[in-house]
PDB file of C-alpha atoms in Angstrom:
ATOM      1  CA  UNK A   1     -32.304  16.791  -9.154  1.00  0.00           C
ATOM      2  CA  UNK A   2     -28.524  16.537  -9.149  1.00  0.00           C
ATOM      3  CA  UNK A   3     -28.207  12.907  -8.319  1.00  0.00           C
ATOM      4  CA  UNK A   4     -26.589  10.712 -10.985  1.00  0.00           C
ATOM      5  CA  UNK A   5     -25.606  13.770 -13.082  1.00  0.00           C
ATOM      6  CA  UNK A   6     -23.208  11.690 -15.231  1.00  0.00           C
ATOM      7  CA  UNK A   7     -26.053   9.423 -16.315  1.00  0.00           C
ATOM      8  CA  UNK A   8     -28.257  12.415 -17.091  1.00  0.00           C
ATOM      9  CA  UNK A   9     -25.555  13.975 -19.212  1.00  0.00           C
ATOM     10  CA  UNK A  10     -25.228  10.692 -21.113  1.00  0.00           C
ATOM     11  CA  UNK A  11     -28.978  10.545 -21.660  1.00  0.00           C
ATOM     12  CA  UNK A  12     -28.969  14.126 -22.865  1.00  0.00           C
ATOM     13  CA  UNK A  13     -26.250  13.237 -25.382  1.00  0.00           C
ATOM     14  CA  UNK A  14     -28.333  10.324 -26.744  1.00  0.00           C
ATOM     15  CA  UNK A  15     -31.474  12.480 -26.888  1.00  0.00           C
ATOM     16  CA  UNK A  16     -29.710  15.366 -28.697  1.00  0.00           C
ATOM     17  CA  UNK A  17     -28.212  12.908 -31.134  1.00  0.00           C
ATOM     18  CA  UNK A  18     -31.568  11.456 -32.039  1.00  0.00           C
ATOM     19  CA  UNK A  19     -33.218  14.858 -32.307  1.00  0.00           C
ATOM     20  CA  UNK A  20     -30.369  16.201 -34.370  1.00  0.00           C
ATOM     21  CA  UNK A  21     -30.544  13.278 -36.741  1.00  0.00           C
ATOM     22  CA  UNK A  22     -34.344  13.725 -37.159  1.00  0.00           C
ATOM     23  CA  UNK A  23     -33.972  17.486 -37.658  1.00  0.00           C
ATOM     24  CA  UNK A  24     -31.313  17.187 -40.328  1.00  0.00           C
ATOM     25  CA  UNK A  25     -33.278  14.434 -42.131  1.00  0.00           C
ATOM     26  CA  UNK A  26     -36.391  16.638 -42.195  1.00  0.00           C
ATOM     27  CA  UNK A  27     -34.350  19.654 -43.356  1.00  0.00           C
ATOM     28  CA  UNK A  28     -32.758  17.511 -46.091  1.00  0.00           C
ATOM     29  CA  UNK A  29     -36.165  16.346 -47.326  1.00  0.00           C
ATOM     30  CA  UNK A  30     -37.432  19.956 -47.374  1.00  0.00           C
ATOM     31  CA  UNK A  31     -34.410  20.942 -49.396  1.00  0.00           C
ATOM     32  CA  UNK A  32     -35.003  18.028 -51.840  1.00  0.00           C
ATOM     33  CA  UNK A  33     -38.627  19.100 -52.322  1.00  0.00           C
ATOM     34  CA  UNK A  34     -38.047  22.855 -52.670  1.00  0.00           C
ATOM     35  CA  UNK A  35     -35.849  23.245 -55.728  1.00  0.00           C
ATOM     36  CA  UNK A  36     -33.752  21.191 -58.091  1.00  0.00           C
ATOM     37  CA  UNK A  37     -30.815  23.514 -57.463  1.00  0.00           C
ATOM     38  CA  UNK A  38     -30.786  22.444 -53.759  1.00  0.00           C
ATOM     39  CA  UNK A  39     -30.820  18.788 -54.630  1.00  0.00           C
ATOM     40  CA  UNK A  40     -27.097  18.161 -54.078  1.00  0.00           C
ATOM     41  CA  UNK A  41     -27.273  19.968 -50.737  1.00  0.00           C
ATOM     42  CA  UNK A  42     -30.318  17.952 -49.668  1.00  0.00           C
ATOM     43  CA  UNK A  43     -28.625  14.671 -50.567  1.00  0.00           C
ATOM     44  CA  UNK A  44     -25.423  15.609 -48.692  1.00  0.00           C
ATOM     45  CA  UNK A  45     -27.430  16.750 -45.690  1.00  0.00           C
ATOM     46  CA  UNK A  46     -29.566  13.602 -45.771  1.00  0.00           C
ATOM     47  CA  UNK A  47     -26.554  11.348 -45.507  1.00  0.00           C
ATOM     48  CA  UNK A  48     -24.065  13.416 -43.438  1.00  0.00           C
ATOM     49  CA  UNK A  49     -26.439  15.350 -41.146  1.00  0.00           C
ATOM     50  CA  UNK A  50     -27.484  12.358 -39.024  1.00  0.00           C
ATOM     51  CA  UNK A  51     -23.918  11.041 -39.077  1.00  0.00           C
ATOM     52  CA  UNK A  52     -22.535  14.367 -37.911  1.00  0.00           C
ATOM     53  CA  UNK A  53     -25.228  14.541 -35.192  1.00  0.00           C
ATOM     54  CA  UNK A  54     -24.282  11.080 -33.994  1.00  0.00           C
ATOM     55  CA  UNK A  55     -20.487  11.755 -33.970  1.00  0.00           C
ATOM     56  CA  UNK A  56     -20.865  15.130 -32.306  1.00  0.00           C
ATOM     57  CA  UNK A  57     -22.844  13.529 -29.441  1.00  0.00           C
ATOM     58  CA  UNK A  58     -19.741  11.470 -28.499  1.00  0.00           C
ATOM     59  CA  UNK A  59     -18.110  14.468 -26.873  1.00  0.00           C
ATOM     60  CA  UNK A  60     -21.081  15.142 -24.530  1.00  0.00           C
ATOM     61  CA  UNK A  61     -21.501  11.388 -23.856  1.00  0.00           C
ATOM     62  CA  UNK A  62     -17.754  11.124 -23.017  1.00  0.00           C
ATOM     63  CA  UNK A  63     -18.051  14.050 -20.591  1.00  0.00           C
ATOM     64  CA  UNK A  64     -20.979  12.294 -18.875  1.00  0.00           C
ATOM     65  CA  UNK A  65     -18.873   9.146 -18.650  1.00  0.00           C
ATOM     66  CA  UNK A  66     -16.030  11.090 -17.036  1.00  0.00           C
ATOM     67  CA  UNK A  67     -18.388  12.639 -14.451  1.00  0.00           C
ATOM     68  CA  UNK A  68     -19.864   9.268 -13.637  1.00  0.00           C
ATOM     69  CA  UNK A  69     -16.462   7.640 -13.252  1.00  0.00           C
ATOM     70  CA  UNK A  70     -15.210  10.512 -11.071  1.00  0.00           C
ATOM     71  CA  UNK A  71     -18.215  10.056  -8.739  1.00  0.00           C
ATOM     72  CA  UNK A  72     -17.611   6.327  -8.543  1.00  0.00           C
ATOM     73  CA  UNK A  73     -13.912   6.879  -7.679  1.00  0.00           C
ATOM     74  CA  UNK A  74     -14.847   9.446  -5.025  1.00  0.00           C
ATOM     75  CA  UNK A  75     -17.445   7.054  -3.481  1.00  0.00           C
ATOM     76  CA  UNK A  76     -14.958   4.170  -3.367  1.00  0.00           C
ATOM     77  CA  UNK A  77     -12.165   6.279  -1.931  1.00  0.00           C
ATOM     78  CA  UNK A  78     -14.523   7.613   0.793  1.00  0.00           C
ATOM     79  CA  UNK A  79     -15.603   4.063   1.589  1.00  0.00           C
ATOM     80  CA  UNK A  80     -12.079   2.817   1.786  1.00  0.00           C
ATOM     81  CA  UNK A  81     -11.070   5.724   4.068  1.00  0.00           C
ATOM     82  CA  UNK A  82     -13.999   5.081   6.375  1.00  0.00           C
ATOM     83  CA  UNK A  83     -13.174   1.388   6.572  1.00  0.00           C
ATOM     84  CA  UNK A  84      -9.551   2.208   7.323  1.00  0.00           C
ATOM     85  CA  UNK A  85     -10.544   4.490  10.170  1.00  0.00           C
ATOM     86  CA  UNK A  86     -12.878   1.848  11.646  1.00  0.00           C
ATOM     87  CA  UNK A  87     -10.058  -0.752  11.333  1.00  0.00           C
ATOM     88  CA  UNK A  88      -7.561   1.578  13.082  1.00  0.00           C
ATOM     89  CA  UNK A  89     -10.077   2.190  15.835  1.00  0.00           C
ATOM     90  CA  UNK A  90     -10.605  -1.519  16.416  1.00  0.00           C
ATOM     91  CA  UNK A  91      -6.825  -2.115  16.468  1.00  0.00           C
ATOM     92  CA  UNK A  92      -6.392   0.710  18.923  1.00  0.00           C
ATOM     93  CA  UNK A  93      -8.949  -0.752  21.281  1.00  0.00           C
ATOM     94  CA  UNK A  94      -7.338  -4.201  21.145  1.00  0.00           C
ATOM     95  CA  UNK A  95      -3.911  -2.759  21.852  1.00  0.00           C
ATOM     96  CA  UNK A  96      -5.434  -0.910  24.856  1.00  0.00           C
ATOM     97  CA  UNK A  97      -6.895  -4.183  26.136  1.00  0.00           C
ATOM     98  CA  UNK A  98      -3.510  -5.927  25.742  1.00  0.00           C
ATOM     99  CA  UNK A  99      -1.778  -3.103  27.658  1.00  0.00           C
ATOM    100  CA  UNK A 100      -4.334  -3.364  30.464  1.00  0.00           C
ATOM    101  CA  UNK A 101      -3.680  -7.083  30.741  1.00  0.00           C
ATOM    102  CA  UNK A 102       0.004  -6.449  30.901  1.00  0.00           C
ATOM    103  CA  UNK A 103      -0.439  -3.761  33.575  1.00  0.00           C
ATOM    104  CA  UNK A 104      -2.502  -6.174  35.629  1.00  0.00           C
ATOM    105  CA  UNK A 105       0.268  -8.709  35.404  1.00  0.00           C
ATOM    106  CA  UNK A 106      -1.822 -11.184  33.423  1.00  0.00           C
ATOM    107  CA  UNK A 107       0.600 -11.166  30.470  1.00  0.00           C
ATOM    108  CA  UNK A 108       4.334 -11.737  30.510  1.00  0.00           C
ATOM    109  CA  UNK A 109       6.613  -9.378  28.584  1.00  0.00           C
ATOM    110  CA  UNK A 110       7.072 -12.029  25.890  1.00  0.00           C
ATOM    111  CA  UNK A 111       3.313 -12.579  25.502  1.00  0.00           C
ATOM    112  CA  UNK A 112       2.762  -8.796  25.405  1.00  0.00           C
ATOM    113  CA  UNK A 113       5.358  -8.334  22.620  1.00  0.00           C
ATOM    114  CA  UNK A 114       3.844 -11.214  20.600  1.00  0.00           C
ATOM    115  CA  UNK A 115       0.274  -9.826  20.935  1.00  0.00           C
ATOM    116  CA  UNK A 116       1.323  -6.304  19.971  1.00  0.00           C
ATOM    117  CA  UNK A 117       3.199  -7.617  16.960  1.00  0.00           C
ATOM    118  CA  UNK A 118       0.039  -9.372  15.785  1.00  0.00           C
ATOM    119  CA  UNK A 119      -2.032  -6.234  16.083  1.00  0.00           C
ATOM    120  CA  UNK A 120       0.364  -4.070  13.998  1.00  0.00           C
TER     121      UNK A 120
END
């Protein structure tokens, strides 16, 4: 229900824009048919009603875009953090192995220093 909320907000903006344009066009036609005194208002509403509906939907659509981008940034940051932790864990294990080899006397001090420098 709350997955992909940014996309749903953007869809809502599009839907409201279309419904608003249709509603203002219908209202304009009704005004045109009712009375000659309402003719100027009907013409203005016929042209500017759908335009206003379309332009006003930009704000809601922009909000949906912001939410969607924020979710993407959060997902990528979490992924990078997780990969960094895994990488640090692997490096830590390799350093432990190098230290064990040194403690067993299988690595000289020079070899040990070179191996540790490569891991950091």
